[in-house]
PDB file of C-alpha atoms in Angstrom:
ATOM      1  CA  UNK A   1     107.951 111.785  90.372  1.00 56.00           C
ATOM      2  CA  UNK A   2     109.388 113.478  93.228  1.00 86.00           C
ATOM      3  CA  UNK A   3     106.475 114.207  95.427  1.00 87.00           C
ATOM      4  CA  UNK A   4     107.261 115.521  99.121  1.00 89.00           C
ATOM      5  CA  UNK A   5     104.853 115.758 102.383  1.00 92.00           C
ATOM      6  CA  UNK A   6     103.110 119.006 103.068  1.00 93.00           C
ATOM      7  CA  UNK A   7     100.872 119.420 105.875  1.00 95.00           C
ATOM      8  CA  UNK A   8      97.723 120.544 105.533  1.00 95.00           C
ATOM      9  CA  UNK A   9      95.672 122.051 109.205  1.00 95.00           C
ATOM     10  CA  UNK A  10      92.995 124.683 109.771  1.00 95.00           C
ATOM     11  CA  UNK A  11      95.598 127.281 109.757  1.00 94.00           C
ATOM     12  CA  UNK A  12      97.170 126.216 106.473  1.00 92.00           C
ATOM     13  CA  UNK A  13      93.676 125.949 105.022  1.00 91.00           C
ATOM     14  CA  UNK A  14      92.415 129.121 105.773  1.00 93.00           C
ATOM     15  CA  UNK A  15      95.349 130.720 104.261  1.00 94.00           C
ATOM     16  CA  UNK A  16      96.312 129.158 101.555  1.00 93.00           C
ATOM     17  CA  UNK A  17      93.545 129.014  98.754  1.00 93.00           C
ATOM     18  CA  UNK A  18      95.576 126.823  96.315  1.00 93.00           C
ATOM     19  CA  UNK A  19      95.341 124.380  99.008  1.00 93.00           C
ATOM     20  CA  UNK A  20      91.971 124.659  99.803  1.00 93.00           C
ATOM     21  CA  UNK A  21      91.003 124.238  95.905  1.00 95.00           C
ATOM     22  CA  UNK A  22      93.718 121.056  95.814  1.00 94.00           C
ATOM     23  CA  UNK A  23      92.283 119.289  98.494  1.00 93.00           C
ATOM     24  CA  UNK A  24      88.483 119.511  97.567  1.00 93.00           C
ATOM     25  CA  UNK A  25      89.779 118.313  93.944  1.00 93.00           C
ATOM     26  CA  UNK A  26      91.294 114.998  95.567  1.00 93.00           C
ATOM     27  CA  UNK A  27      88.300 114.054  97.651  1.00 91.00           C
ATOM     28  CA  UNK A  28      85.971 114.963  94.888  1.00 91.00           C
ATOM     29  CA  UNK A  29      87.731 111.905  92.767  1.00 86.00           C
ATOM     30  CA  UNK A  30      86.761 109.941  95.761  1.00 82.00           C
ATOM     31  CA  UNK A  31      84.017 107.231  95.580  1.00 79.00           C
ATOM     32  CA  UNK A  32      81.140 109.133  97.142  1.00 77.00           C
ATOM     33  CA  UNK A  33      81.006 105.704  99.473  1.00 76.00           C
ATOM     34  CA  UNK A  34      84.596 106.587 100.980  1.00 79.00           C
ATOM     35  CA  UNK A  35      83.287 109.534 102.348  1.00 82.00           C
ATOM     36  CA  UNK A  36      80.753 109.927 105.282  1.00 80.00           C
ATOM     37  CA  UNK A  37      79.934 113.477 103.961  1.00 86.00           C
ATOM     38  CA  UNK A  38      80.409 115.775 100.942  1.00 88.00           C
ATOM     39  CA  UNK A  39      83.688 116.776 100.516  1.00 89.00           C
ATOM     40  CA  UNK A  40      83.576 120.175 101.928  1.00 91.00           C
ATOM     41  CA  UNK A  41      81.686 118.954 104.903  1.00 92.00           C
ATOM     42  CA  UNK A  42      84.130 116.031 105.730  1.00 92.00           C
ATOM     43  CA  UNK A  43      87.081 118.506 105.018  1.00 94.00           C
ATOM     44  CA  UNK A  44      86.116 121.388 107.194  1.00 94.00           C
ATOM     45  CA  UNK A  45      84.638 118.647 109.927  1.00 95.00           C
ATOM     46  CA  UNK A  46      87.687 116.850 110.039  1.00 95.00           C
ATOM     47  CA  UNK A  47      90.404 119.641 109.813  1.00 96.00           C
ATOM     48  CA  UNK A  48      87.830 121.866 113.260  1.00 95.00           C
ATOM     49  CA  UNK A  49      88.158 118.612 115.279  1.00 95.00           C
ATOM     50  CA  UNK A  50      91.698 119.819 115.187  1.00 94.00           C
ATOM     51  CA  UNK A  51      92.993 117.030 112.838  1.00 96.00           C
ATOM     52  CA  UNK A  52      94.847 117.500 109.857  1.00 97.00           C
ATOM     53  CA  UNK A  53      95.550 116.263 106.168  1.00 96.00           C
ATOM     54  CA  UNK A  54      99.214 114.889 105.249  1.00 95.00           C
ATOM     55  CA  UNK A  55      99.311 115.430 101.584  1.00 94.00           C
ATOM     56  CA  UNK A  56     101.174 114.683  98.665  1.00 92.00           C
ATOM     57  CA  UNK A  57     102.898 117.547  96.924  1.00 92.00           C
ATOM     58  CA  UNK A  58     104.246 117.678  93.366  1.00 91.00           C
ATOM     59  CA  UNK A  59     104.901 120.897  91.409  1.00 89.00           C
ATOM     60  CA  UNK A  60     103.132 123.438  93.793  1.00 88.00           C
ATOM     61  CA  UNK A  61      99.689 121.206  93.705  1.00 90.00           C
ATOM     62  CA  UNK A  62      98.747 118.785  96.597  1.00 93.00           C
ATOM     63  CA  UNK A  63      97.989 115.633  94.466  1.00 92.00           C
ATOM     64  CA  UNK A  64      97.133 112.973  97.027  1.00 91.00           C
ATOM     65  CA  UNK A  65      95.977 113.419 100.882  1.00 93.00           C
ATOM     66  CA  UNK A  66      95.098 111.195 103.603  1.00 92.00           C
ATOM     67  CA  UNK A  67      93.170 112.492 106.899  1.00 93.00           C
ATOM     68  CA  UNK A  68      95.271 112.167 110.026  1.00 96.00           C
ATOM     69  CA  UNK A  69      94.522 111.978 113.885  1.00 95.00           C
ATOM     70  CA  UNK A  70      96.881 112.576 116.581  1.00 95.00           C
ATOM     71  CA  UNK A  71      96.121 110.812 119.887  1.00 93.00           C
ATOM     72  CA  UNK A  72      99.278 111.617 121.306  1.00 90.00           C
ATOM     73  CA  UNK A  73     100.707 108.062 120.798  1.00 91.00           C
ATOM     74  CA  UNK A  74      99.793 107.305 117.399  1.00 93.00           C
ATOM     75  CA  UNK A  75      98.607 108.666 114.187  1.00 95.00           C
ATOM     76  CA  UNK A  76      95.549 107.489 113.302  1.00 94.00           C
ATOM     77  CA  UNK A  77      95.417 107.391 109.052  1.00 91.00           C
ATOM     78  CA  UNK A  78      92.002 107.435 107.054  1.00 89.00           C
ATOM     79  CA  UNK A  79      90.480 108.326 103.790  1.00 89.00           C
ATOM     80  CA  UNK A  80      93.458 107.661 101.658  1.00 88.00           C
ATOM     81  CA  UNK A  81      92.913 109.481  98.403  1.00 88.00           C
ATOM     82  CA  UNK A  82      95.041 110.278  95.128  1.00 85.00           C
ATOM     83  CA  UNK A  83      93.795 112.641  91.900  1.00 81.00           C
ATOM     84  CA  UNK A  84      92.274 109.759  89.210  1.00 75.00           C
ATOM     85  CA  UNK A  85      94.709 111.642  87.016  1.00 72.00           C
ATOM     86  CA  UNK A  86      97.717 110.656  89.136  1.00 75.00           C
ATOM     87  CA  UNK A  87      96.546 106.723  90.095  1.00 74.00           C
ATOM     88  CA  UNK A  88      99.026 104.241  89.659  1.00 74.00           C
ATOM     89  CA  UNK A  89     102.011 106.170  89.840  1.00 75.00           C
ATOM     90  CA  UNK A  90     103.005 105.639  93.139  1.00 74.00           C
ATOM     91  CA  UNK A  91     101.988 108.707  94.574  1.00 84.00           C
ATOM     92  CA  UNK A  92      99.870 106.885  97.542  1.00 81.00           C
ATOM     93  CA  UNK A  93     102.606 104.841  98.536  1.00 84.00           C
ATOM     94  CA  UNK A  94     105.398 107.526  98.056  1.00 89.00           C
ATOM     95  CA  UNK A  95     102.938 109.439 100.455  1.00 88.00           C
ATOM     96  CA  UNK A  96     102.205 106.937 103.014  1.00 88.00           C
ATOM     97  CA  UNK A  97     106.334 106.401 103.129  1.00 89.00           C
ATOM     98  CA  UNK A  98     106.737 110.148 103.697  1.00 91.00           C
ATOM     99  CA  UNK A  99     104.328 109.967 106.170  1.00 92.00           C
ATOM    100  CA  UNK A 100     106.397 107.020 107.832  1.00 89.00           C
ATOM    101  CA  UNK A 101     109.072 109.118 108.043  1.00 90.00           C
ATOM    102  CA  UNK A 102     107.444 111.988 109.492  1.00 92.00           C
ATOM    103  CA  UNK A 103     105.991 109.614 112.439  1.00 91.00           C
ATOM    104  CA  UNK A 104     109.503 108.272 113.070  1.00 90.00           C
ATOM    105  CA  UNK A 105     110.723 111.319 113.793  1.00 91.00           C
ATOM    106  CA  UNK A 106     107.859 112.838 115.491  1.00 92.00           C
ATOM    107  CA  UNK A 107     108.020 109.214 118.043  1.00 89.00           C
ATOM    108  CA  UNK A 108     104.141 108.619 116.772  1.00 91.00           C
ATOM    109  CA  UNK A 109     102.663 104.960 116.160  1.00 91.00           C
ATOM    110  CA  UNK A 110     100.929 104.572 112.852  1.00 92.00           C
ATOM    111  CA  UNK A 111      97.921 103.111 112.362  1.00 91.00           C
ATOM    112  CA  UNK A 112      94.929 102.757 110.519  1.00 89.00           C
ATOM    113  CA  UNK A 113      91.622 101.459 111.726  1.00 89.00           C
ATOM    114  CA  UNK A 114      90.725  97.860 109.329  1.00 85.00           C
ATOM    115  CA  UNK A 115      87.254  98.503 109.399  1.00 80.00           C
ATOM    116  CA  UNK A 116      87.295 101.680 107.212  1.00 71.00           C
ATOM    117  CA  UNK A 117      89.430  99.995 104.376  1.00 76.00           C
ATOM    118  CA  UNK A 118      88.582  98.709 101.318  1.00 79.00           C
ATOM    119  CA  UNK A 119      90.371  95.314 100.145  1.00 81.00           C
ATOM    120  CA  UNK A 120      92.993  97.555  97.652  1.00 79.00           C
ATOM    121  CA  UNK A 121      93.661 100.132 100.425  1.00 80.00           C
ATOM    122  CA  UNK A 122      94.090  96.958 103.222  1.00 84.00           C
ATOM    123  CA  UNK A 123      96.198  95.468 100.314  1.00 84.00           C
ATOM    124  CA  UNK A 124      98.665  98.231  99.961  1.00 82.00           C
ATOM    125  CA  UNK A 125      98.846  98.771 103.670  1.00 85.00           C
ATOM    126  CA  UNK A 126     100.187  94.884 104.096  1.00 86.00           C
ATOM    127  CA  UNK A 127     102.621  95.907 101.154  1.00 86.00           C
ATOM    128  CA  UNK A 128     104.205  98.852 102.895  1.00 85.00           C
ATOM    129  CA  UNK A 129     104.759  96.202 105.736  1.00 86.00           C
ATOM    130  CA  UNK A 130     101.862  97.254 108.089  1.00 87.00           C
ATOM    131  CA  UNK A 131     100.455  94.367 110.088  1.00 90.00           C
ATOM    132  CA  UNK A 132      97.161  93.985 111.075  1.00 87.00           C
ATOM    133  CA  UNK A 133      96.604  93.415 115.177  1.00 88.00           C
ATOM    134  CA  UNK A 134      95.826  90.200 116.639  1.00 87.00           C
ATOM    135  CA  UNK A 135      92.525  91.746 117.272  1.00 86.00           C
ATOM    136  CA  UNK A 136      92.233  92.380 114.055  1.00 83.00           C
ATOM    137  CA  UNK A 137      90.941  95.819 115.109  1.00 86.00           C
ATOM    138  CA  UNK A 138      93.700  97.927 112.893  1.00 89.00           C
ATOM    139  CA  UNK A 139      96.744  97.948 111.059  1.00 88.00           C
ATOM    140  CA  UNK A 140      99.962  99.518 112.526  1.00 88.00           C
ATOM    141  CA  UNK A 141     103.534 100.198 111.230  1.00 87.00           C
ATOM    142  CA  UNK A 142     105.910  99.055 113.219  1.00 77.00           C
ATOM    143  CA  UNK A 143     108.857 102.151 112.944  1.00 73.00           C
ATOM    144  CA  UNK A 144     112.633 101.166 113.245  1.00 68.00           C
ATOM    145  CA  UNK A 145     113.248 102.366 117.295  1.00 60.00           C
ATOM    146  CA  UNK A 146     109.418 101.668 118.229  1.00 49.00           C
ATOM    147  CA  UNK A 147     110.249  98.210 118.913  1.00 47.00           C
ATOM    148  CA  UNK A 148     109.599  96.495 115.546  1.00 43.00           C
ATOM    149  CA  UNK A 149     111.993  96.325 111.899  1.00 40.00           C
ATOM    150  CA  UNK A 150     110.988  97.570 108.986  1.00 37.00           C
TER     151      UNK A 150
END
């Protein structure tokens, strides 16, 4: 399945409908626990604290997303999500990978805070090789050139 990385801020959102509709489908497959508000509310909340969504693109629809913070340092990665019709196809981990990339050569950290994630999500993390702090506080991907291997 050759899904590619399309970013997904309050510009993008406000213009492009297909989006809008694509991303409110892939949070509303969500467990209603994942989220700390309905869909619409966390999307518009989280995309007006100027964050943004790195999703998963195949065929013109946005099939996975995860919610993304930019400290300046790091990207922060959250509510990991993928269309039930999609699951376990390797569109969440083809997604995190492009999402790798991206950081790499944007020179930002990833990371995700532990205390959000579920056992599965903390599971695939450790899988993709993120490593979770001595602190225990959050799991980061150490990036070929930001002094760890990959």
């Amino acid at each position: 399945m050759p899904v590619t990385l399309h970013p997904v801020d309050w510009a993008a959102w406000e213009a492009d409908a297909q989006a809008r509709f694509d991303l409110a489908r892939i949070y509303a497959d969500a467990p209603a626990e994942r989220l700390p508000l309905p869909v619409n509310d966390f999307i518009r909340e989280h995309l007006a604290a100027s964050h943004f969504f790195f999703c998963a693109r195949f065929n013109d629809r946005l099939l996975g997303a995860v919610a993304v913070e930019d400290d300046g340092e790091a990207w922060w990665l959250s509510h990991c999500c993928v269309r039930k019709t999609t699951r376990r196809r390797g569109v969440g981990s083809r997604l995190l990978a492009l999402v790798g990339e991206s950081a790499l050569v944007e020179g930002r950290k990833l990371r995700a805070p532990s205390s959000q994630l579920p056992v599965a999500d903390q599971m695939l993390l450790a899988r993709l090789g993120y490593r979770l702090t001595q602190a225990g506080d959050y799991f980061e991907l150490n990036l070929p050139g930001r002094g760890g291997e990959q």
